[in-house]
Amino acid sequence: MTTAETQAQPSNWNVPNLLTTLRIVLVPFFGWALLVDGGDSITWRCVAFVIFTVAMITDKVDGDLARKHNLVTNFGKIADPIADKAITGMAFIGLSVVGDIWWWVTIVVLLREWSVTLLRLSVLKKVVIAAADLGKLKTTFQAIALGGLVLPLRDPDLPDWMEVPGEVLFYVSQACLAVAVALTLWSGFEFFRGVWQQRASLRNA
């Protein structure tokens, strides 16, 4: 590597990496807030929603900043997908614990997410797999569904005027979750197919 190439490498100490690290740090706090009193605390479910929302916003912001200001680092390439899967994985597991998501859905989604993430990291230096539009759409539906379900939409202690809007939003979130699961499986298939095709091309080159 030349001196110029070495100087061109951005420092790991930058805002995008700080935001990524923040998301990782927020994961246990989010999980704890979601599960206080077995998930029956209206206050703490709302706190969990705020933490989840902040995490999803920083996910968008840190990627945009890294690309815009040429701050993409090896640390960011590794830590960013881990942070994303950690916060959404905690949401899936926590919501299954409190009974708002079936366990089989959580298991299927997490198997897909972590297998893709681990494979992406394992071939990082040999094969470049950019985030596809289908994957971005999947992430959007996951964020909407999980964010909605984290809220205490069906808590019996909610005011009467919240009962109908809460039920509607709950089922809208469940519908978004169904779409997210379908997109998760399809985008996973597309990803593995893309890796297979690129590896075949490298072998034939």
Coordinates of C-alpha atoms in Angstrom, one line a residue:
M1 CA 0.0 0.0 0.0
T2 CA 1.4 3.4 -1.0
T3 CA 1.7 6.4 1.4
A4 CA -1.0 8.2 -0.5
E5 CA -3.4 5.2 -0.1
T6 CA -2.6 5.0 3.6
Q7 CA -3.3 8.7 4.1
A8 CA -6.6 8.4 2.2
Q9 CA -7.9 5.9 4.8
P10 CA -10.3 7.8 7.1
S11 CA -9.8 7.5 10.8
N12 CA -12.1 5.2 12.8
W13 CA -12.7 8.1 15.1
N14 CA -15.6 9.8 13.2
V15 CA -19.2 10.6 13.7
P16 CA -20.7 7.7 11.7
N17 CA -18.7 5.1 13.7
L18 CA -19.7 6.9 16.9
L19 CA -23.4 6.6 15.9
T20 CA -22.9 2.9 15.1
T21 CA -21.3 2.4 18.5
L22 CA -24.2 4.2 20.2
R23 CA -26.6 1.8 18.5
I24 CA -24.7 -1.2 20.0
V25 CA -24.7 0.4 23.4
L26 CA -28.4 1.1 23.3
V27 CA -29.3 -2.6 22.7
P28 CA -29.3 -3.8 26.3
F29 CA -31.1 -0.7 27.5
F30 CA -33.7 -1.2 24.8
G31 CA -34.2 -4.8 25.8
W32 CA -34.5 -4.0 29.5
A33 CA -37.0 -1.2 28.9
L34 CA -39.1 -3.5 26.7
L35 CA -39.2 -6.3 29.2
V36 CA -39.8 -4.3 32.4
D37 CA -42.7 -5.9 34.3
G38 CA -42.9 -8.6 31.6
G39 CA -43.6 -6.0 29.0
D40 CA -46.7 -4.6 30.8
S41 CA -45.3 -1.2 31.8
I42 CA -46.8 1.5 29.5
T43 CA -44.1 4.0 30.5
W44 CA -41.2 1.6 29.8
R45 CA -42.7 0.3 26.6
C46 CA -42.8 4.0 25.4
V47 CA -39.2 4.4 26.5
A48 CA -38.3 1.3 24.5
F49 CA -40.0 2.8 21.5
V50 CA -38.0 6.0 21.8
I51 CA -34.8 4.1 22.1
F52 CA -35.7 1.9 19.0
T53 CA -36.6 5.0 17.0
V54 CA -33.3 6.7 17.8
A55 CA -31.4 3.6 16.8
M56 CA -33.3 3.4 13.5
I57 CA -32.6 7.0 12.8
T58 CA -28.9 6.8 13.5
D59 CA -28.8 3.7 11.2
K60 CA -29.9 5.9 8.3
V61 CA -27.8 9.0 9.4
D62 CA -24.5 7.2 9.9
G63 CA -24.6 5.5 6.5
D64 CA -25.4 8.8 4.7
L65 CA -22.7 10.7 6.5
A66 CA -20.1 8.0 5.9
R67 CA -20.8 8.0 2.1
K68 CA -21.2 11.7 1.8
H69 CA -17.9 12.6 3.6
N70 CA -15.9 9.5 2.5
L71 CA -15.7 8.2 6.1
V72 CA -16.3 4.5 5.3
T73 CA -13.9 2.5 7.4
N74 CA -13.3 -1.2 8.0
F75 CA -14.6 -0.8 11.5
G76 CA -17.9 0.6 10.1
K77 CA -18.2 -2.1 7.5
I78 CA -18.1 -4.7 10.3
A79 CA -19.8 -2.9 13.2
D80 CA -22.7 -1.3 11.2
P81 CA -24.5 -4.6 10.2
I82 CA -23.8 -6.0 13.7
A83 CA -25.4 -3.0 15.3
D84 CA -28.4 -3.2 13.0
K85 CA -29.0 -6.9 13.6
A86 CA -28.5 -6.5 17.3
I87 CA -31.2 -3.9 17.8
T88 CA -33.7 -5.6 15.5
G89 CA -32.8 -9.0 16.9
M90 CA -33.4 -7.7 20.4
A91 CA -36.8 -6.3 19.3
F92 CA -37.8 -9.6 17.7
I93 CA -36.8 -11.6 20.8
G94 CA -38.3 -9.2 23.3
L95 CA -41.6 -9.0 21.4
S96 CA -41.7 -12.8 21.3
V97 CA -41.1 -13.0 25.0
V98 CA -44.1 -10.6 25.7
G99 CA -46.2 -12.5 23.2
D100 CA -46.6 -10.0 20.4
I101 CA -44.6 -12.0 17.8
W102 CA -44.7 -15.7 17.2
W103 CA -41.4 -17.4 18.1
W104 CA -41.2 -19.2 14.8
V105 CA -41.2 -15.8 13.0
T106 CA -38.4 -14.6 15.2
I107 CA -36.3 -17.8 14.7
V108 CA -36.8 -17.7 10.9
V109 CA -35.9 -14.0 10.6
L110 CA -32.9 -14.2 12.9
L111 CA -31.5 -17.2 11.2
R112 CA -31.7 -15.4 7.8
E113 CA -30.4 -12.1 9.2
W114 CA -27.4 -13.5 11.0
S115 CA -26.4 -16.0 8.3
V116 CA -26.4 -13.2 5.7
T117 CA -24.5 -10.9 8.0
L118 CA -21.8 -13.5 8.9
L119 CA -21.5 -14.5 5.2
R120 CA -21.2 -10.9 4.2
L121 CA -18.4 -10.3 6.7
S122 CA -16.6 -13.6 5.7
V123 CA -16.4 -12.6 2.0
L124 CA -15.9 -8.9 2.6
K125 CA -12.4 -8.7 1.1
K126 CA -13.2 -11.0 -1.9
V127 CA -16.7 -10.3 -2.9
V128 CA -18.5 -7.0 -2.8
I129 CA -22.2 -7.3 -2.0
A130 CA -23.9 -4.0 -2.0
A131 CA -27.2 -3.5 -0.1
A132 CA -30.0 -4.1 -2.7
D133 CA -33.2 -2.1 -2.9
L134 CA -35.1 -5.2 -1.8
G135 CA -33.0 -5.4 1.4
K136 CA -33.5 -1.7 2.1
L137 CA -37.3 -2.2 1.6
K138 CA -37.1 -5.1 4.0
T139 CA -35.3 -3.0 6.6
T140 CA -38.0 -0.3 6.3
F141 CA -40.9 -2.7 6.8
Q142 CA -39.1 -4.3 9.7
A143 CA -38.5 -1.0 11.4
I144 CA -42.1 0.1 11.0
A145 CA -43.5 -3.2 12.2
L146 CA -41.2 -3.6 15.2
G147 CA -41.6 0.1 16.2
G148 CA -45.4 -0.2 16.1
L149 CA -45.4 -3.5 18.1
V150 CA -43.0 -2.1 20.7
L151 CA -45.7 0.4 21.7
P152 CA -48.2 -0.7 24.3
L153 CA -51.0 -0.6 21.8
R154 CA -53.3 -3.2 23.5
D155 CA -52.6 -2.5 27.2
P156 CA -55.9 -2.6 29.2
D157 CA -54.7 0.4 31.2
L158 CA -54.6 2.7 28.2
P159 CA -57.3 5.4 28.1
D160 CA -60.6 4.3 26.4
W161 CA -60.1 6.7 23.5
M162 CA -56.9 4.9 22.6
E163 CA -58.5 1.4 22.4
V164 CA -59.7 1.6 18.8
P165 CA -56.6 3.5 17.4
G166 CA -54.4 1.1 19.3
E167 CA -56.0 -2.0 17.9
V168 CA -55.8 -0.6 14.3
L169 CA -52.2 0.3 14.7
F170 CA -51.4 -3.1 16.2
Y171 CA -52.9 -4.9 13.2
V172 CA -51.3 -2.5 10.7
S173 CA -47.9 -3.3 12.4
Q174 CA -48.7 -7.0 12.2
A175 CA -49.4 -6.6 8.5
C176 CA -46.2 -4.8 8.0
L177 CA -44.4 -7.6 9.9
A178 CA -45.9 -10.2 7.4
V179 CA -44.6 -8.1 4.5
A180 CA -41.2 -7.7 6.3
V181 CA -40.9 -11.5 6.8
A182 CA -41.7 -12.2 3.1
L183 CA -39.1 -9.6 2.0
T184 CA -36.6 -10.9 4.5
L185 CA -36.8 -14.4 3.1
W186 CA -36.8 -13.2 -0.6
S187 CA -33.9 -10.8 -0.1
G188 CA -32.0 -13.5 1.7
F189 CA -32.4 -15.8 -1.3
E190 CA -31.3 -13.0 -3.7
F191 CA -28.3 -12.4 -1.5
F192 CA -27.1 -16.0 -1.4
R193 CA -27.7 -16.3 -5.1
G194 CA -25.6 -13.2 -5.7
V195 CA -22.7 -14.5 -3.6
W196 CA -22.8 -17.9 -5.4
Q197 CA -22.7 -16.1 -8.8
Q198 CA -19.8 -13.9 -7.8
R199 CA -17.8 -16.8 -6.4
A200 CA -18.5 -18.8 -9.6
S201 CA -17.2 -15.8 -11.6
L202 CA -14.1 -15.6 -9.5
R203 CA -13.4 -19.3 -10.0
N204 CA -13.8 -19.0 -13.7
A205 CA -11.7 -15.9 -14.1

